[in-house]
Amino acid sequence: GAGVSQSPSNKVTEKGKDVELRCDPISGHTALYWYRQSLGQGLEFLIYFQGNSAPDKSGLPSDRFSAERTGGSVSTLTIQRTQQEDSAVYLCASSLAPTTPHYEQYFGPGTRLTVT
Amino acid sequence: QKEVEQNSGPLSVPEGAIASLNCTYSDRGSQSFFWYRQYSGKSPELIMFIYSNGDKEDGRFTAQLNKASQYVSLLIRDSQPSDSATYLCAVKPRDYNTDKLIFGTGTRLQVFP
């Protein structure tokens, strides 16, 4: 079946502009995660959605970052007033059973954001 | 101290050898442990998970977990050039209010013919 999809695949924006990144999780997956990966670095957790529960926003680096998930499916990550340090690959993942001790997060192809 | 630590490498091994990748974590209450493989320019893909002390084998891959030492490792037997990638260790922390994973920075593995 279809995997996690993200759009756009690449985004170049000027410093100070706002950007929106979209994630479409695997159908039926109730949990959705956003991570970012800077060049040569591991994945940094940003935000987690599970069903109708309040999201875990503990990883958002500043109030310029926000995310929403509409209808329990598609999610949008918004970065306002982008800065050069926001340049990274933004990865979305979804999973089916987050309440079990072990589970698999399936990752999308990512959006490469470049802030000039 | 980082929450999840890995040697960045590169770890270079000859084809056919055993590659040993190591990871330590700081949260003693961590529940589950994962190894992801990431090819250059691609997104991570899950190789193995483990949540009980001991060894877990899946084909050429063996994950080892020692909770007392807060240590998890991945062994790749009969390494192939196609195994060349960055291997990310990820840990699910004890916090029951979230299912986020904490990732290490990854170890780059190079398997040469």
mmCIF file of N, CA, C and O in Angstrom, chain A residues 19-82:
data_model
loop_
_atom_site.group_PDB
_atom_site.id
_atom_site.type_symbol
_atom_site.label_atom_id
_atom_site.label_comp_id
_atom_site.label_asym_id
_atom_site.label_seq_id
_atom_site.Cartn_x
_atom_site.Cartn_y
_atom_site.Cartn_z
ATOM 1 N N VAL A 19 6.728 29.117 5.910
ATOM 2 C CA VAL A 19 6.611 27.936 5.065
ATOM 3 C C VAL A 19 5.662 26.933 5.710
ATOM 4 O O VAL A 19 5.519 26.895 6.935
ATOM 5 N N GLU A 20 5.016 26.142 4.856
ATOM 6 C CA GLU A 20 4.149 25.050 5.313
ATOM 7 C C GLU A 20 4.615 23.749 4.685
ATOM 8 O O GLU A 20 4.802 23.663 3.476
ATOM 9 N N LEU A 21 4.785 22.752 5.522
ATOM 10 C CA LEU A 21 5.193 21.440 5.064
ATOM 11 C C LEU A 21 4.057 20.469 5.373
ATOM 12 O O LEU A 21 3.473 20.508 6.452
ATOM 13 N N ARG A 22 3.794 19.580 4.404
ATOM 14 C CA ARG A 22 2.630 18.713 4.544
ATOM 15 C C ARG A 22 3.053 17.252 4.681
ATOM 16 O O ARG A 22 4.022 16.815 4.058
ATOM 17 N N CYS A 23 2.292 16.532 5.481
ATOM 18 C CA CYS A 23 2.509 15.098 5.656
ATOM 19 C C CYS A 23 1.179 14.360 5.556
ATOM 20 O O CYS A 23 0.206 14.725 6.227
ATOM 21 N N ASP A 24 1.188 13.302 4.750
ATOM 22 C CA ASP A 24 0.011 12.450 4.610
ATOM 23 C C ASP A 24 0.402 11.061 5.116
ATOM 24 O O ASP A 24 1.181 10.358 4.456
ATOM 25 N N PRO A 25 -0.077 10.661 6.283
ATOM 26 C CA PRO A 25 0.376 9.402 6.871
ATOM 27 C C PRO A 25 -0.248 8.199 6.178
ATOM 28 O O PRO A 25 -1.139 8.333 5.332
ATOM 29 N N ILE A 26 0.229 7.024 6.555
ATOM 30 C CA ILE A 26 -0.343 5.788 6.054
ATOM 31 C C ILE A 26 -1.785 5.687 6.569
ATOM 32 O O ILE A 26 -2.048 5.967 7.751
ATOM 33 N N SER A 27 -2.690 5.284 5.690
ATOM 34 C CA SER A 27 -4.096 5.184 6.060
ATOM 35 C C SER A 27 -4.282 4.251 7.252
ATOM 36 O O SER A 27 -3.751 3.134 7.278
ATOM 37 N N GLY A 28 -5.020 4.744 8.248
ATOM 38 C CA GLY A 28 -5.276 3.926 9.430
ATOM 39 C C GLY A 28 -4.285 4.126 10.552
ATOM 40 O O GLY A 28 -4.520 3.674 11.678
ATOM 41 N N HIS A 29 -3.168 4.779 10.268
ATOM 42 C CA HIS A 29 -2.198 5.049 11.329
ATOM 43 C C HIS A 29 -2.692 6.213 12.183
ATOM 44 O O HIS A 29 -2.964 7.302 11.680
ATOM 45 N N THR A 30 -2.763 5.962 13.485
ATOM 46 C CA THR A 30 -3.305 6.989 14.369
ATOM 47 C C THR A 30 -2.245 7.932 14.918
ATOM 48 O O THR A 30 -2.548 9.011 15.376
ATOM 49 N N ALA A 31 -1.006 7.494 14.894
ATOM 50 C CA ALA A 31 0.076 8.313 15.449
ATOM 51 C C ALA A 31 0.882 8.944 14.321
ATOM 52 O O ALA A 31 1.164 8.306 13.299
ATOM 53 N N LEU A 32 1.235 10.203 14.521
ATOM 54 C CA LEU A 32 2.016 10.930 13.518
ATOM 55 C C LEU A 32 3.075 11.738 14.228
ATOM 56 O O LEU A 32 2.819 12.343 15.276
ATOM 57 N N TYR A 33 4.270 11.740 13.660
ATOM 58 C CA TYR A 33 5.435 12.381 14.277
ATOM 59 C C TYR A 33 6.123 13.276 13.245
ATOM 60 O O TYR A 33 6.177 12.941 12.061
ATOM 61 N N TRP A 34 6.666 14.362 13.742
ATOM 62 C CA TRP A 34 7.547 15.205 12.933
ATOM 63 C C TRP A 34 8.940 15.209 13.583
ATOM 64 O O TRP A 34 9.064 15.372 14.805
ATOM 65 N N TYR A 35 9.950 15.019 12.741
ATOM 66 C CA TYR A 35 11.344 15.121 13.154
ATOM 67 C C TYR A 35 12.051 16.039 12.165
ATOM 68 O O TYR A 35 11.570 16.255 11.059
ATOM 69 N N ARG A 36 13.204 16.523 12.550
ATOM 70 C CA ARG A 36 14.046 17.192 11.576
ATOM 71 C C ARG A 36 15.469 16.670 11.716
ATOM 72 O O ARG A 36 15.897 16.231 12.791
ATOM 73 N N GLN A 37 16.155 16.704 10.594
ATOM 74 C CA GLN A 37 17.519 16.184 10.541
ATOM 75 C C GLN A 37 18.389 17.215 9.848
ATOM 76 O O GLN A 37 18.241 17.465 8.657
ATOM 77 N N SER A 38 19.295 17.780 10.624
ATOM 78 C CA SER A 38 20.251 18.710 10.050
ATOM 79 C C SER A 38 21.403 17.915 9.452
ATOM 80 O O SER A 38 21.606 16.743 9.780
ATOM 81 N N LEU A 39 22.191 18.566 8.607
ATOM 82 C CA LEU A 39 23.248 17.885 7.868
ATOM 83 C C LEU A 39 24.166 17.139 8.821
ATOM 84 O O LEU A 39 24.727 17.723 9.742
ATOM 85 N N GLY A 40 24.312 15.823 8.594
ATOM 86 C CA GLY A 40 25.222 15.015 9.376
ATOM 87 C C GLY A 40 24.779 14.741 10.795
ATOM 88 O O GLY A 40 25.559 14.224 11.597
ATOM 89 N N GLN A 41 23.526 15.053 11.099
ATOM 90 C CA GLN A 41 23.021 14.869 12.461
ATOM 91 C C GLN A 41 21.952 13.786 12.517
ATOM 92 O O GLN A 41 21.416 13.361 11.488
ATOM 93 N N GLY A 42 21.650 13.360 13.726
ATOM 94 C CA GLY A 42 20.557 12.419 13.911
ATOM 95 C C GLY A 42 19.228 13.131 13.811
ATOM 96 O O GLY A 42 19.150 14.321 13.530
ATOM 97 N N LEU A 43 18.170 12.399 14.064
ATOM 98 C CA LEU A 43 16.831 12.961 13.985
ATOM 99 C C LEU A 43 16.475 13.649 15.295
ATOM 100 O O LEU A 43 16.663 13.091 16.374
ATOM 101 N N GLU A 44 15.934 14.839 15.178
ATOM 102 C CA GLU A 44 15.504 15.622 16.338
ATOM 103 C C GLU A 44 13.984 15.621 16.383
ATOM 104 O O GLU A 44 13.326 16.073 15.442
ATOM 105 N N PHE A 45 13.414 15.112 17.461
ATOM 106 C CA PHE A 45 11.962 15.063 17.613
ATOM 107 C C PHE A 45 11.388 16.471 17.692
ATOM 108 O O PHE A 45 11.933 17.337 18.378
ATOM 109 N N LEU A 46 10.276 16.690 16.997
ATOM 110 C CA LEU A 46 9.609 17.984 17.039
ATOM 111 C C LEU A 46 8.251 17.904 17.737
ATOM 112 O O LEU A 46 7.993 18.585 18.723
ATOM 113 N N ILE A 47 7.354 17.054 17.203
ATOM 114 C CA ILE A 47 5.991 17.015 17.717
ATOM 115 C C ILE A 47 5.360 15.672 17.396
ATOM 116 O O ILE A 47 5.738 15.012 16.428
ATOM 117 N N TYR A 48 4.409 15.269 18.244
ATOM 118 C CA TYR A 48 3.764 13.961 18.120
ATOM 119 C C TYR A 48 2.261 14.132 18.291
ATOM 120 O O TYR A 48 1.807 14.778 19.235
ATOM 121 N N PHE A 49 1.489 13.523 17.381
ATOM 122 C CA PHE A 49 0.037 13.506 17.465
ATOM 123 C C PHE A 49 -0.430 12.064 17.641
ATOM 124 O O PHE A 49 0.059 11.159 16.974
ATOM 125 N N GLN A 50 -1.395 11.866 18.530
ATOM 126 C CA GLN A 50 -1.995 10.553 18.682
ATOM 127 C C GLN A 50 -3.497 10.743 18.822
ATOM 128 O O GLN A 50 -3.988 11.230 19.838
ATOM 129 N N GLY A 51 -4.228 10.336 17.812
ATOM 130 C CA GLY A 51 -5.673 10.412 17.841
ATOM 131 C C GLY A 51 -6.155 11.802 18.190
ATOM 132 O O GLY A 51 -5.698 12.798 17.637
ATOM 133 N N ASN A 52 -7.072 11.860 19.140
ATOM 134 C CA ASN A 52 -7.644 13.139 19.577
ATOM 135 C C ASN A 52 -6.954 13.705 20.815
ATOM 136 O O ASN A 52 -7.400 14.709 21.369
ATOM 137 N N SER A 53 -5.879 13.031 21.252
ATOM 138 C CA SER A 53 -5.176 13.502 22.445
ATOM 139 C C SER A 53 -4.410 14.779 22.144
ATOM 140 O O SER A 53 -4.105 15.083 20.990
ATOM 141 N N ALA A 54 -4.120 15.529 23.202
ATOM 142 C CA ALA A 54 -3.307 16.730 23.040
ATOM 143 C C ALA A 54 -1.934 16.332 22.516
ATOM 144 O O ALA A 54 -1.333 15.368 22.999
ATOM 145 N N PRO A 55 -1.426 17.038 21.522
ATOM 146 C CA PRO A 55 -0.117 16.666 20.962
ATOM 147 C C PRO A 55 1.018 16.915 21.945
ATOM 148 O O PRO A 55 0.924 17.778 22.823
ATOM 149 N N ASP A 56 2.079 16.144 21.786
ATOM 150 C CA ASP A 56 3.317 16.363 22.532
ATOM 151 C C ASP A 56 4.158 17.343 21.730
ATOM 152 O O ASP A 56 4.753 16.968 20.722
ATOM 153 N N LYS A 57 4.218 18.576 22.187
ATOM 154 C CA LYS A 57 4.933 19.628 21.464
ATOM 155 C C LYS A 57 6.316 19.883 22.055
ATOM 156 O O LYS A 57 6.940 20.898 21.740
ATOM 157 N N SER A 58 6.775 18.987 22.898
ATOM 158 C CA SER A 58 7.973 19.261 23.688
ATOM 159 C C SER A 58 9.228 19.477 22.855
ATOM 160 O O SER A 58 10.193 20.052 23.348
ATOM 161 N N GLY A 59 9.233 19.029 21.602
ATOM 162 C CA GLY A 59 10.416 19.161 20.782
ATOM 163 C C GLY A 59 10.460 20.392 19.899
ATOM 164 O O GLY A 59 11.484 20.660 19.260
ATOM 165 N N LEU A 60 9.391 21.147 19.853
ATOM 166 C CA LEU A 60 9.379 22.330 18.989
ATOM 167 C C LEU A 60 10.422 23.328 19.499
ATOM 168 O O LEU A 60 10.404 23.713 20.664
ATOM 169 N N PRO A 61 11.340 23.767 18.639
ATOM 170 C CA PRO A 61 12.472 24.576 19.106
ATOM 171 C C PRO A 61 12.121 26.008 19.460
ATOM 172 O O PRO A 61 12.855 26.633 20.224
ATOM 173 N N SER A 62 11.054 26.541 18.928
ATOM 174 C CA SER A 62 10.652 27.917 19.248
ATOM 175 C C SER A 62 9.186 28.101 18.903
ATOM 176 O O SER A 62 8.570 27.226 18.281
ATOM 177 N N ASP A 63 8.645 29.234 19.303
ATOM 178 C CA ASP A 63 7.222 29.491 19.016
ATOM 179 C C ASP A 63 6.996 29.843 17.555
ATOM 180 O O ASP A 63 5.852 30.087 17.149
ATOM 181 N N ARG A 64 8.055 29.865 16.765
ATOM 182 C CA ARG A 64 7.862 30.062 15.323
ATOM 183 C C ARG A 64 7.364 28.774 14.658
ATOM 184 O O ARG A 64 6.891 28.808 13.530
ATOM 185 N N PHE A 65 7.502 27.682 15.380
ATOM 186 C CA PHE A 65 7.111 26.376 14.843
ATOM 187 C C PHE A 65 5.746 25.988 15.405
ATOM 188 O O PHE A 65 5.502 26.099 16.612
ATOM 189 N N SER A 66 4.893 25.495 14.536
ATOM 190 C CA SER A 66 3.606 24.977 14.971
ATOM 191 C C SER A 66 3.186 23.872 14.017
ATOM 192 O O SER A 66 3.693 23.769 12.896
ATOM 193 N N ALA A 67 2.284 23.041 14.480
ATOM 194 C CA ALA A 67 1.786 21.968 13.628
ATOM 195 C C ALA A 67 0.357 21.679 13.996
ATOM 196 O O ALA A 67 -0.069 21.879 15.135
ATOM 197 N N GLU A 68 -0.375 21.204 13.014
ATOM 198 C CA GLU A 68 -1.732 20.763 13.262
ATOM 199 C C GLU A 68 -1.994 19.503 12.469
ATOM 200 O O GLU A 68 -1.305 19.197 11.496
ATOM 201 N N ARG A 69 -2.996 18.784 12.939
ATOM 202 C CA ARG A 69 -3.395 17.560 12.257
ATOM 203 C C ARG A 69 -4.911 17.592 12.136
ATOM 204 O O ARG A 69 -5.624 17.561 13.138
ATOM 205 N N THR A 70 -5.363 17.673 10.928
ATOM 206 C CA THR A 70 -6.798 17.826 10.687
ATOM 207 C C THR A 70 -7.447 16.475 10.438
ATOM 208 O O THR A 70 -6.924 15.665 9.658
ATOM 209 N N GLY A 71 -8.557 16.243 11.122
ATOM 210 C CA GLY A 71 -9.320 15.025 10.895
ATOM 211 C C GLY A 71 -8.567 13.764 11.211
ATOM 212 O O GLY A 71 -8.923 12.680 10.726
ATOM 213 N N GLY A 72 -7.534 13.887 12.037
ATOM 214 C CA GLY A 72 -6.775 12.705 12.410
ATOM 215 C C GLY A 72 -5.953 12.113 11.299
ATOM 216 O O GLY A 72 -5.470 10.982 11.416
ATOM 217 N N SER A 73 -5.753 12.879 10.223
ATOM 218 C CA SER A 73 -4.992 12.329 9.110
ATOM 219 C C SER A 73 -3.858 13.262 8.719
ATOM 220 O O SER A 73 -2.820 13.272 9.370
ATOM 221 N N VAL A 74 -4.068 14.094 7.726
ATOM 222 C CA VAL A 74 -3.011 14.963 7.196
ATOM 223 C C VAL A 74 -2.531 15.947 8.258
ATOM 224 O O VAL A 74 -3.319 16.458 9.060
ATOM 225 N N SER A 75 -1.222 16.186 8.243
ATOM 226 C CA SER A 75 -0.630 17.147 9.174
ATOM 227 C C SER A 75 0.139 18.208 8.396
ATOM 228 O O SER A 75 0.721 17.930 7.348
ATOM 229 N N THR A 76 0.145 19.409 8.952
ATOM 230 C CA THR A 76 0.911 20.511 8.384
ATOM 231 C C THR A 76 1.819 21.084 9.447
ATOM 232 O O THR A 76 1.375 21.391 10.555
ATOM 233 N N LEU A 77 3.097 21.185 9.123
ATOM 234 C CA LEU A 77 4.077 21.830 9.989
ATOM 235 C C LEU A 77 4.330 23.219 9.412
ATOM 236 O O LEU A 77 4.672 23.337 8.238
ATOM 237 N N THR A 78 4.145 24.230 10.232
ATOM 238 C CA THR A 78 4.338 25.612 9.787
ATOM 239 C C THR A 78 5.508 26.229 10.517
ATOM 240 O O THR A 78 5.626 26.101 11.745
ATOM 241 N N ILE A 79 6.389 26.852 9.755
ATOM 242 C CA ILE A 79 7.502 27.593 10.333
ATOM 243 C C ILE A 79 7.331 29.045 9.926
ATOM 244 O O ILE A 79 7.311 29.378 8.732
ATOM 245 N N GLN A 80 7.178 29.903 10.916
ATOM 246 C CA GLN A 80 7.003 31.329 10.631
ATOM 247 C C GLN A 80 8.351 32.043 10.701
ATOM 248 O O GLN A 80 9.254 31.640 11.452
ATOM 249 N N ARG A 81 8.469 33.084 9.904
ATOM 250 C CA ARG A 81 9.672 33.940 9.942
ATOM 251 C C ARG A 81 10.931 33.077 9.930
ATOM 252 O O ARG A 81 11.768 33.125 10.829
ATOM 253 N N THR A 82 11.073 32.279 8.873
ATOM 254 C CA THR A 82 12.159 31.296 8.813
ATOM 255 C C THR A 82 13.525 31.940 8.995
ATOM 256 O O THR A 82 13.770 33.085 8.574
#
